[in-house]
XYZ file of C-alpha atoms in Angstrom:
599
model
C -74.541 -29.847 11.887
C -77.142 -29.620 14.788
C -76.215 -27.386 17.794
C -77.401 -28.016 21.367
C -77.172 -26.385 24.234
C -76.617 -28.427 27.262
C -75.799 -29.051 31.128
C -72.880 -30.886 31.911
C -75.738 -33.000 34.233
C -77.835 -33.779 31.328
C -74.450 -34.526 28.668
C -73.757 -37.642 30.877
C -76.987 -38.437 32.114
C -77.103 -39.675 28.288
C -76.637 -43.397 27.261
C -73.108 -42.187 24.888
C -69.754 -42.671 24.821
C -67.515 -39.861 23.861
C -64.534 -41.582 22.406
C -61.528 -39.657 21.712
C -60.029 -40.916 18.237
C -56.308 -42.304 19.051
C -54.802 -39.555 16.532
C -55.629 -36.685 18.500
C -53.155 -35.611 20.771
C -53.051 -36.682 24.690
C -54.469 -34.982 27.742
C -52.193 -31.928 28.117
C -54.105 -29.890 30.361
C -52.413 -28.449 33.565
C -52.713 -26.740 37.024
C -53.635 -23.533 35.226
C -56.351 -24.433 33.157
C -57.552 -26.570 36.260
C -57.535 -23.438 37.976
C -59.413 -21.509 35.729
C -62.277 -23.639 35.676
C -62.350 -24.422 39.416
C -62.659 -20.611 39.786
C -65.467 -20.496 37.603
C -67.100 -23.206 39.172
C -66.760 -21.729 42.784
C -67.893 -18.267 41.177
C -71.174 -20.199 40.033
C -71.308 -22.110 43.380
C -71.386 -18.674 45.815
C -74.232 -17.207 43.721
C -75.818 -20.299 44.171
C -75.446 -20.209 47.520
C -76.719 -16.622 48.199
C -79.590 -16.067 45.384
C -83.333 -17.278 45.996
C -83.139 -18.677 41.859
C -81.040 -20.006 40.299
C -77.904 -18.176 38.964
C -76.967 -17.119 35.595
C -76.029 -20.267 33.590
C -72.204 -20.803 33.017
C -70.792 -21.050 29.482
C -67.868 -23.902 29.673
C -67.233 -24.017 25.812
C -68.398 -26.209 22.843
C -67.386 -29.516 21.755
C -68.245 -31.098 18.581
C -69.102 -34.691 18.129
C -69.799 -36.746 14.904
C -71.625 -40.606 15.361
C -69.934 -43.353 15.091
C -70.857 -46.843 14.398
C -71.639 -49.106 16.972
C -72.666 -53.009 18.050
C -76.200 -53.815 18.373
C -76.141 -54.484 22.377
C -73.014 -51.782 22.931
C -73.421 -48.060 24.495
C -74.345 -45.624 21.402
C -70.419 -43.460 20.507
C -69.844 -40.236 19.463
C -66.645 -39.357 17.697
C -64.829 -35.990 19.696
C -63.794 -34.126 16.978
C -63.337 -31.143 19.516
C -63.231 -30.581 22.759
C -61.922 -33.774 24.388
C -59.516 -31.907 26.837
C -62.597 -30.111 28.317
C -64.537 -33.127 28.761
C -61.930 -35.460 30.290
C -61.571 -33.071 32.481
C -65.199 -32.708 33.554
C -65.444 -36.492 34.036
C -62.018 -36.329 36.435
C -63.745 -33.497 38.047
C -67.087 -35.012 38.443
C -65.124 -38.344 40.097
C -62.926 -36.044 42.303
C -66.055 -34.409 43.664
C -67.704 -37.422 43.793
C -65.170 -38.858 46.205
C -64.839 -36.088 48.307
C -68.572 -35.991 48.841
C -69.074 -39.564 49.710
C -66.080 -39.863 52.394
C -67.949 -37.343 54.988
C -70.723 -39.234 56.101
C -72.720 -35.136 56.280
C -72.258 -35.090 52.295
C -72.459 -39.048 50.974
C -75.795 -38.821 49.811
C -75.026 -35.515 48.062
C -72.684 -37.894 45.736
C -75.528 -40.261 44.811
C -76.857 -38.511 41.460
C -72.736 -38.498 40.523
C -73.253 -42.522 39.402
C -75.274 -42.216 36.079
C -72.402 -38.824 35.135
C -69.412 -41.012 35.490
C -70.342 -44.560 34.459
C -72.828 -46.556 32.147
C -74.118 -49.276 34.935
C -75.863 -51.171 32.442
C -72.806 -51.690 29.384
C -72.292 -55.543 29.058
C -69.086 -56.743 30.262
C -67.677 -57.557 26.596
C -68.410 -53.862 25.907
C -65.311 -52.096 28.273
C -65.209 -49.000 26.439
C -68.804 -48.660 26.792
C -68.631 -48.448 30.774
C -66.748 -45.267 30.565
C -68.961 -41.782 29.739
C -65.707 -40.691 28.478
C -63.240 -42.948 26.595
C -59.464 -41.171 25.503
C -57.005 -41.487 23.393
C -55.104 -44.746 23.146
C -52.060 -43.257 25.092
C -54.403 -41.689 28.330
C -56.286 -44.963 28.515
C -54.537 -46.572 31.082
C -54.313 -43.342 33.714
C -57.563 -42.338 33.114
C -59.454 -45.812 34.123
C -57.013 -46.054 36.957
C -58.371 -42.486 38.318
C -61.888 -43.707 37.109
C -61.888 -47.043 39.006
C -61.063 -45.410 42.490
C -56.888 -45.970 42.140
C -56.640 -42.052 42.687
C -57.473 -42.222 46.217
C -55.005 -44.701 47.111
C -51.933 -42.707 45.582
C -51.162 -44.929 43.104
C -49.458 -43.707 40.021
C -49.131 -40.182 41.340
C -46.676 -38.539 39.033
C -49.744 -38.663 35.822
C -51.177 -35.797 34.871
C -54.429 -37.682 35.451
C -54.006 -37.908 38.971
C -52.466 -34.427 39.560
C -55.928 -33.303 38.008
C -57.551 -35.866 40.599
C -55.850 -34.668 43.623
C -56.344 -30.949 42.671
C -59.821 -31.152 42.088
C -60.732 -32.768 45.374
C -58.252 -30.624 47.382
C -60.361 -28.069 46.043
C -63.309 -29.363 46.887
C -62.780 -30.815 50.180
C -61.459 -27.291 51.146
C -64.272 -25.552 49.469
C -66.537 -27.427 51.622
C -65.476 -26.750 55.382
C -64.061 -23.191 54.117
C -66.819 -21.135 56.091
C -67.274 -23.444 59.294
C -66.559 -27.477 59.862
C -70.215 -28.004 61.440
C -72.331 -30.535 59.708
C -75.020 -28.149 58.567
C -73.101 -25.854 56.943
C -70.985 -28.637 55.040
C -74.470 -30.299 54.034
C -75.370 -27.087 52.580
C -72.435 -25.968 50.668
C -72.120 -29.432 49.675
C -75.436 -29.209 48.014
C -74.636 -26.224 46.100
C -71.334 -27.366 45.047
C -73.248 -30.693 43.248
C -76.132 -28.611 42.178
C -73.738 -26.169 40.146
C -71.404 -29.027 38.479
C -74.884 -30.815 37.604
C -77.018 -28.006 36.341
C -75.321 -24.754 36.069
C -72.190 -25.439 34.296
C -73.050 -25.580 30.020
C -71.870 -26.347 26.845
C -72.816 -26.468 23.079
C -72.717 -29.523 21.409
C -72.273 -29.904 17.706
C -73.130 -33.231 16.677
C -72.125 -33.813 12.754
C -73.737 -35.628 10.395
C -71.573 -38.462 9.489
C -71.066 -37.191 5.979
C -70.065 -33.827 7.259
C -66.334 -33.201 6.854
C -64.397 -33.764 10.376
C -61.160 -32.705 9.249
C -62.304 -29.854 7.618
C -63.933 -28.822 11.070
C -61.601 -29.643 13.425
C -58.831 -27.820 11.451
C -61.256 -24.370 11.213
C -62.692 -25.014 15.611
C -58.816 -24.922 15.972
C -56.964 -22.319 13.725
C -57.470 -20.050 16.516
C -57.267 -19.755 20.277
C -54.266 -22.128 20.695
C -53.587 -23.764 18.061
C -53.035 -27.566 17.625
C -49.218 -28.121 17.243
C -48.564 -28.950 13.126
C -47.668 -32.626 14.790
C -50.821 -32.823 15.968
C -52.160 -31.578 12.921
C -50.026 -34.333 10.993
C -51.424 -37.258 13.306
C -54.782 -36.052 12.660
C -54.734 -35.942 8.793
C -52.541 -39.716 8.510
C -55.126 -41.371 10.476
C -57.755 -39.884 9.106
C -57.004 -40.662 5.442
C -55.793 -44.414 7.012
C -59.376 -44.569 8.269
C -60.713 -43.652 5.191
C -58.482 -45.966 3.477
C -60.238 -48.854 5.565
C -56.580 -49.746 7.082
C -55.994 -51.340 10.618
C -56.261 -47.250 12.572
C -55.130 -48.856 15.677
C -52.490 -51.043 14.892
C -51.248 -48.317 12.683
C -51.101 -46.166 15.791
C -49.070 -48.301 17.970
C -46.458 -49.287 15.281
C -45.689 -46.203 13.407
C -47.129 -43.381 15.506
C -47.175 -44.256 19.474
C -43.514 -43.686 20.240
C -44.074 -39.977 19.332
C -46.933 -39.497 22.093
C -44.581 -41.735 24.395
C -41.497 -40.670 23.944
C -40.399 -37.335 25.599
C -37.737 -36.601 23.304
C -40.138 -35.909 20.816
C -42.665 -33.812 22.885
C -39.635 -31.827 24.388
C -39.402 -27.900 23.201
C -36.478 -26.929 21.242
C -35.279 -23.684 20.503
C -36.370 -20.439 22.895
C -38.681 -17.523 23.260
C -41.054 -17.356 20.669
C -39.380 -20.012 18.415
C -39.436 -22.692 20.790
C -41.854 -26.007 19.736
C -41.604 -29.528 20.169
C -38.927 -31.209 18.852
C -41.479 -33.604 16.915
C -42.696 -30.431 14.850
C -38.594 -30.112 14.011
C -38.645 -33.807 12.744
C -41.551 -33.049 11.057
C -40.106 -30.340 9.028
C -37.236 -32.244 7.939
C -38.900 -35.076 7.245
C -41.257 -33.197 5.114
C -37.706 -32.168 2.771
C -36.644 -35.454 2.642
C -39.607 -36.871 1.405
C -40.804 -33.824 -1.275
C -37.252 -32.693 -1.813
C -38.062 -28.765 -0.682
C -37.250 -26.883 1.617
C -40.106 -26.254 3.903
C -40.356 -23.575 6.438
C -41.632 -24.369 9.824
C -44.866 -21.974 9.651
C -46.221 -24.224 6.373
C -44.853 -27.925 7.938
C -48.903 -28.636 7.926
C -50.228 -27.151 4.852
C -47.015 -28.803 2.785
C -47.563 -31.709 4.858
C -51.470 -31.746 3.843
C -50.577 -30.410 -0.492
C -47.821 -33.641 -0.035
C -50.449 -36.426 0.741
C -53.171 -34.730 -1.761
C -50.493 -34.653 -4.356
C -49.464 -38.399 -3.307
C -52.799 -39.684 -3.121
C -53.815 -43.046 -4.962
C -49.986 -43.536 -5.376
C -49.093 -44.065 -1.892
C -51.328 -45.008 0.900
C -51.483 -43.304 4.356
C -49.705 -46.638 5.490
C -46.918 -46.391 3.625
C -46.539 -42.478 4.516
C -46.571 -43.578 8.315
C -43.919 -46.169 7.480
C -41.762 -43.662 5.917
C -42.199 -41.094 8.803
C -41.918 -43.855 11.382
C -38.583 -44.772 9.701
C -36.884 -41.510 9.264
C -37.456 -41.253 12.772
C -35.341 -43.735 13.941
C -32.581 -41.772 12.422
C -33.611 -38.183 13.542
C -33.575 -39.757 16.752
C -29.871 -40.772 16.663
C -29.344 -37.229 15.404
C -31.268 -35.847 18.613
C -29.306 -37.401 20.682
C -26.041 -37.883 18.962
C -22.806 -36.833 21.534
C -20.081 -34.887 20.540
C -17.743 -38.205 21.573
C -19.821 -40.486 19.773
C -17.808 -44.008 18.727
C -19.528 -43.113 14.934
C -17.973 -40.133 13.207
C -21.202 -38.884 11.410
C -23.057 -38.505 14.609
C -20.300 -36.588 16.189
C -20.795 -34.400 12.949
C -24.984 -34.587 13.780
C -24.053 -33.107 17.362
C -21.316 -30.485 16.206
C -24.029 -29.258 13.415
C -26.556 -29.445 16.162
C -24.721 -27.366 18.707
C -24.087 -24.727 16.050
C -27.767 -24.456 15.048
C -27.988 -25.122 11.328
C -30.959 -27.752 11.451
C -31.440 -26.775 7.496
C -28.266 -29.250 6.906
C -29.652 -31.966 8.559
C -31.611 -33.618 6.202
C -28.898 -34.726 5.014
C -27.210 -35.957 6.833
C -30.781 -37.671 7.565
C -30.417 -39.295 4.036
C -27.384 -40.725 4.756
C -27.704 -42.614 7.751
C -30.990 -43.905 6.757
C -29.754 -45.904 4.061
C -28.423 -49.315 5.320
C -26.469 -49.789 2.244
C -24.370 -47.745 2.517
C -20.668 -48.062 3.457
C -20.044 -46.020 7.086
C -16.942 -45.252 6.336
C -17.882 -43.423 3.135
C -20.938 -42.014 5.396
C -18.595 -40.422 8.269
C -16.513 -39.128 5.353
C -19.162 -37.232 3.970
C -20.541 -35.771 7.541
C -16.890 -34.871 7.840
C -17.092 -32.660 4.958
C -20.798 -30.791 5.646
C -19.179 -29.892 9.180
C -15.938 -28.613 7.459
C -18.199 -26.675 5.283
C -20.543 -25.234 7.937
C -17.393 -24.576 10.871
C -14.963 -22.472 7.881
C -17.752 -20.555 7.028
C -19.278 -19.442 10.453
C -15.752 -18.876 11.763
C -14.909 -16.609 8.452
C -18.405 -14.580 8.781
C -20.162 -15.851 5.427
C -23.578 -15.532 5.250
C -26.740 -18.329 6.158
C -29.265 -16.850 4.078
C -29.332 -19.811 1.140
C -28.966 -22.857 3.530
C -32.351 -23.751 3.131
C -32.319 -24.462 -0.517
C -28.492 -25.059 -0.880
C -28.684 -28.198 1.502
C -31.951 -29.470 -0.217
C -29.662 -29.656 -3.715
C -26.816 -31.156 -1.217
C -29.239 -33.744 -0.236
C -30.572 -34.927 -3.397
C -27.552 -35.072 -4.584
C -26.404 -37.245 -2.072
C -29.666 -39.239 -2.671
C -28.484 -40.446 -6.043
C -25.007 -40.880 -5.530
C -23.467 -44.248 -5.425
C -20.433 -42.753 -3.095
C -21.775 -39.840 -0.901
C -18.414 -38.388 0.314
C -17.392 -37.771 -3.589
C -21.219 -36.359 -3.758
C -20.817 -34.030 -0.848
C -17.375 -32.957 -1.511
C -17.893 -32.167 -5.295
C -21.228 -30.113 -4.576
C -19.524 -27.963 -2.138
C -15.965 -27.664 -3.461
C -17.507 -26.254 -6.886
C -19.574 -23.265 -5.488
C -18.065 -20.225 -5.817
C -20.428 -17.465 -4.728
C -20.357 -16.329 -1.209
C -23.396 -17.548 -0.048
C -22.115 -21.288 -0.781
C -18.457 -20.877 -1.017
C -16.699 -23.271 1.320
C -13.681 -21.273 2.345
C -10.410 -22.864 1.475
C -6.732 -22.889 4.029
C -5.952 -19.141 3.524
C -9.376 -17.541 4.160
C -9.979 -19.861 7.126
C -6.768 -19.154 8.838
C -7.008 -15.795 8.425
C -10.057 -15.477 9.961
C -9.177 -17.956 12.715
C -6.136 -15.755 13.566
C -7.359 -12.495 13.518
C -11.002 -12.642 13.727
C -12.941 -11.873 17.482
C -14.511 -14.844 17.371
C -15.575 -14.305 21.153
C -17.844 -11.700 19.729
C -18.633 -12.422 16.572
C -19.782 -16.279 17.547
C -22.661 -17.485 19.434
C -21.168 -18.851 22.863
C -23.027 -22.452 21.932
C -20.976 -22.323 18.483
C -17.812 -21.194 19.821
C -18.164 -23.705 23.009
C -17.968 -26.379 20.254
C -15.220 -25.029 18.426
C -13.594 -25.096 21.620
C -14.898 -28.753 22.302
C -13.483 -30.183 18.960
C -10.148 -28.490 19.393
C -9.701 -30.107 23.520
C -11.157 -33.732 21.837
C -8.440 -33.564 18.976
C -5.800 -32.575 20.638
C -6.045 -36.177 22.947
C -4.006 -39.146 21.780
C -7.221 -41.757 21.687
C -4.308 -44.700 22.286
C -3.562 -43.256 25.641
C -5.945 -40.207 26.949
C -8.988 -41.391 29.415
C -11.967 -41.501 27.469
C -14.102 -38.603 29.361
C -16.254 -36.752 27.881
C -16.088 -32.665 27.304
C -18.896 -31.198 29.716
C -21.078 -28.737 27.848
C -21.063 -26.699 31.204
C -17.547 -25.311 30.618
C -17.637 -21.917 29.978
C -15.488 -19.592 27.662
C -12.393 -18.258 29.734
C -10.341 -15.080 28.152
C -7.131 -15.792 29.377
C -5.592 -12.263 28.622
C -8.392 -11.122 30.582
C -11.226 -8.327 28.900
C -10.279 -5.735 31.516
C -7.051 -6.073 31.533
C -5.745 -2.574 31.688
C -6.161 -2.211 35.769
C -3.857 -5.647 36.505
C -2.325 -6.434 33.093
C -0.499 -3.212 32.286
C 1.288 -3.071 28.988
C 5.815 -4.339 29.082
C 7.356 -0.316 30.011
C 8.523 1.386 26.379
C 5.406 0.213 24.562
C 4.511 2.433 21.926
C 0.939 4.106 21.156
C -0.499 1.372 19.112
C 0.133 -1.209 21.841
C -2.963 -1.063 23.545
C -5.086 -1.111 20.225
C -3.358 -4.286 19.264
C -4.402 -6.108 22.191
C -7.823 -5.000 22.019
C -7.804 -6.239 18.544
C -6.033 -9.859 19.354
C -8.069 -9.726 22.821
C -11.001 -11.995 21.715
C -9.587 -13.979 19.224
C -9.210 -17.644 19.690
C -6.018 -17.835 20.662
C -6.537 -16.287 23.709
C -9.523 -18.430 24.939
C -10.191 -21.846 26.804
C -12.766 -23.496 28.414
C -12.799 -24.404 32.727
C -15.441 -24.709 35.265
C -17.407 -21.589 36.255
C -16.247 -21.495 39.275
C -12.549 -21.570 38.249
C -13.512 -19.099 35.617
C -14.331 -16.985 38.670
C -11.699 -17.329 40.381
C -9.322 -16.509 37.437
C -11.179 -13.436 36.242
C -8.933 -10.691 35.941
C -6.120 -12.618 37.877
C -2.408 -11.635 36.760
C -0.923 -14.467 34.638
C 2.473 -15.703 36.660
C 3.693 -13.945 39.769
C 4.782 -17.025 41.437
C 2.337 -18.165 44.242
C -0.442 -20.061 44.069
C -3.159 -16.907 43.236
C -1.971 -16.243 39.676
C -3.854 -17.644 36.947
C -0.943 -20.014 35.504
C -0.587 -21.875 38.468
C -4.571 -22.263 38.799
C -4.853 -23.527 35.674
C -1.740 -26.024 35.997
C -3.476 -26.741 39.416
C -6.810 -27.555 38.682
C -7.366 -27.712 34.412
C -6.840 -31.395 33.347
C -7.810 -30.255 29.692
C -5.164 -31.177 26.956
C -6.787 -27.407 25.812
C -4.631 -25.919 28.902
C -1.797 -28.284 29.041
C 0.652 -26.137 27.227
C -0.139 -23.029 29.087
C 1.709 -23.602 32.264
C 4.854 -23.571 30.494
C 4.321 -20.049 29.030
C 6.085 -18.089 31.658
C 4.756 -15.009 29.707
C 1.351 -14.143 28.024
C 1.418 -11.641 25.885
C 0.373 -10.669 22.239
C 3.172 -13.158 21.043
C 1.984 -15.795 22.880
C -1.591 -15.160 21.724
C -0.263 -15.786 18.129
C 1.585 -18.488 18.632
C -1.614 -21.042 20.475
C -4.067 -19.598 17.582
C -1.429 -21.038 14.728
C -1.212 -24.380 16.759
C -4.616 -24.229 17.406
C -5.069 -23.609 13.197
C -2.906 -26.330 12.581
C -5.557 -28.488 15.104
C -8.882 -27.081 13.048
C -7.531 -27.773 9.441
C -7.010 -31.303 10.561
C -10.505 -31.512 11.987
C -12.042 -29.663 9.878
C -10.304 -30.191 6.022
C -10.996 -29.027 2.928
C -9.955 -31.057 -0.286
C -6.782 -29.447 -2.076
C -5.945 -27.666 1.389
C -2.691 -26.683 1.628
């Protein structure tokens, strides 16, 4: 490894290309980094400006670079194996400066040394990567030469990141430039100083590796700290790597198996919150990874299973065939992403229920079973109907999570080698007994359903669905309009929480009253979903005192929920009344949510 320290003038002043390999991940940087470095390069500028030498120099990072073969008549290449978000940025820097400098007819010739920074002038015309100083990632290709060829000034395109950092950077510059006076001298000058610092002032280190040096290795150790590479990143790295090493087709690898995860949104997305929150691809990742080693695999090791897997796996399966498998499970965790609680297919309404109640550790397998196109749907729904049952009884009774992980990766393997998954799924779960597995049976459930708080005791996002399922169920598909549930309905307590002030208890009550409503208060027979807004309006509303203000006639008014529909004919809600909806609304659960031998 041979380290050089270097001028960003003199890096691409050199006859090189700095290709970024297509299995790193795309441009990401944004308005803050951009920031950071403009300030740095304006701090640089002003001493420049005011000392008699020249200032300190400016330390801008290190990249590290490894050779890479190249055609006799084409521009020499060097491999990025780090650093390629600093140095497409420089190069959209340079070319935003570049342009500013050159419209003012004061500061055109200031732009003049730019030419050799940003282009090769002299790279034969079958050699197109070879024009560029900088050449990215298969995904950033298109943007980039856009902003590189001039596009940028003409607006085109303006929503990519590209040509945010284009528009910044010569914003910047353009009002860096007239931000002491507009007169020609004094925009001559600064302009001079603002070239002279981006050309010599501003350095880097260089690490160029032999090319039997060990990239991976490397780039894994440059970026284990700082921020660190996301474990999909880390993923794409390692399968193209070995592919390339393999001597397969890297690029046409790429775009069939790999692409649609840089493209794609869905998988780029963040899922979760706080300090748990990562791109849903890392998520896919995980589960893939238990699908394909049959283990459960925590998200803080996806990488290092990911990277023991393929070791373990290697000269048995190629990297090819691992990006098929990955590219194929994906198809279905898609589905699964994006699966809607009134879905047409049974098991994805079950994907969206499990999703909305957070236990991502069963959906593997429900991964195995819509992956394999033999197998009969109906038998597939059947079985999805069955992991819900299992996963709704138990939240709603209280039971533990803490053996999900490993339980589900038995669940799925057994699944894997059944002939008939519902008989699979219902067998593995109707035999466990201890309560960390135990799938609650009629009694247990209903108890719990009845007398349980679930308002407290339930996530809102898990209750919500409960609530959800019980509205869709209770619709005759035959003859109810086909519109969806809105996730934006919030929880309404229809006994209201304060309801001592306007909900005083029937006269004679005796000294337990009070207690007993507390206790029945927040249980779900005394909550429905509306629209925030007629959630505020009910609030702490009396129930029916004949005009239009109480909260029976708003709800008979304005709730077109099958959920409500039987409420405006209770002309009294009480404790009674409470019990009664929660044993309909049991009888509504158990049917959605059954349990073999129920009774």
């Amino acid at each position: 490894m041979q380290p050089e320290y270097i001028n960003v003038g003199d890096l691409f002043s050199r006859e090189n290309v700095f290709a970024v390999p297509l299995f790193q991940r795309p441009y990401v940087w944004d308005e803050d980094r951009w920031e950071l470095l403009w300030d740095d390069i304006t701090r640089v500028t002003e001493e420049t400006l005011a000392a008699a030498r020249a200032p300190r120099r400016h330390f801008l990072g290190s990249i590290v670079v490894q050779q890479r073969p190249n055609g006799v008549a084409q521009v020499p290449r060097r491999e990025v194996i780090d650093g390629q978000q600093r140095l497409t940025t420089l190069q959209v820097l340079l070319k935003a400066v570049a342009d500013a400098l050159e419209a003012d007819l004061v500061t055109a010739d200031t732009a003049l040394p730019f030419a050799t920074l940003l282009r090769h002038p002299f790279a034969i015309k079958t050699d197109v990567e070879g024009s560029y100083k900088v050449w990215p990632t298969n995904v950033d290709r298109p943007a980039f030469r856009e902003v590189m060829d001039g596009l940028a000034r003409r607006g085109v395109n303006a929503e990519d990141r590209f040509f945010a950092a284009y528009r910044f950077f010569r914003g910047k510059a353009e009002a860096w430039i007239v931000a002491t006076g507009d007169y020609p001298e004094i925009r001559a000058r600064r302009a001079d100083a603002l070239a002279r610092s981006l050309r010599q002032h501003l350095w880097l280190i260089v690490l160029n590796l032999a090319e039997d040096d060990q990239a991976q290795v490397i780039f894994e150790t440059l970026n284990a700290r700082g921020t660190p590479l996301t474990p999909g990143d880390l993923v794409k790295n390692l399968l193209m790597r070995r592919a390339q090493e393999e001597g397969a087709p890297v690029a046409a690898l790429y775009e069939k198996h790999w692409r649609h995860f840089d493209d794609d949104r869905i998988w780029q997305q963040n899922v979760g919150a706080g300090y748990t929150a990562r791109p849903r691809l890392d998520f896919f990742l995980q589960q893939a990874l238990t699908v394909l080693t049959s283990q459960s695999i925590p998200m803080t090791q996806v990488y290092d299973s990911f990277a023991a897997y393929l070791a373990a796996t290697q000269g048995g399966t190629t990297a090819t065939e691992h990006l098929e498998r990955i590219s194929t499970l994906s198809l279905t965790a898609r589905r699964i992403f994006l699966a809607e609680e009134d879905d047409a297919d049974r098991a994805l309404i079950a994907a969206a229920r499990i999703r909305a109640m957070d236990f991502s550790t069963a959906l593997p397998v429900l991964m195995v079973l819509l992956t394999d196109p033999k197998r009969d749907r109906a038998d597939v729904a059947q079985a999805a109907i069955w992991l819900e049952s299992f996963l709704v009884r138990r939240m709603v009774c209280g039971l533990n999570t803490g053996m999900y992980g490993l339980f589900f990766v038995d669940v799925m393997n057994g699944v894997a080698k059944a002939g008939c998954a519902s008989d699979a799924v219902r067998t593995i779960l109707a035999q466990e007994r201890s309560d960390s597995t135990r799938w609650p049976d009629d009694e247990e459930f209903g108890h719990a359903w009845r007398t349980y708080p679930l308002y407290r005791t339930l996530k809102r996002g898990r209750l919500n669905m409960i609530l959800r399922a019980l509205e869709m169920s209770l619709r005759d598909p035959e003859l109810t309009d086909p519109v969806a549930v809105p996730r934006t309905l919030t929880i309404e307590h229809i006994l209201p929480r304060q309801w001592k002030p306007w909900w005083p208890l029937p006269a004679g009550a005796d000294g337990g009253a009070a207690e007993r409503r507390d206790e029945i208060l927040h249980t779900i027979g005394n909550l429905t979903l509306v629209k925030r807004k007629l959630n505020e309006k009910l609030s702490n509303a009396p129930w029916n005192t004949g005009d239009a203000e109480c909260k029976r006639a708003a709800l008979r008014q304005h709730g077109m929920m099958r959920l409500n529909a039987t409420l405006g004919s209770c002309e009294l809600w009480d404790e009674g009344a409470i019990l009664d909806r929660g044993d309909h609304l049991l009888s509504q659960a158990i049917h959605i949510w059954p349990r073999p031998l129920s009774r």
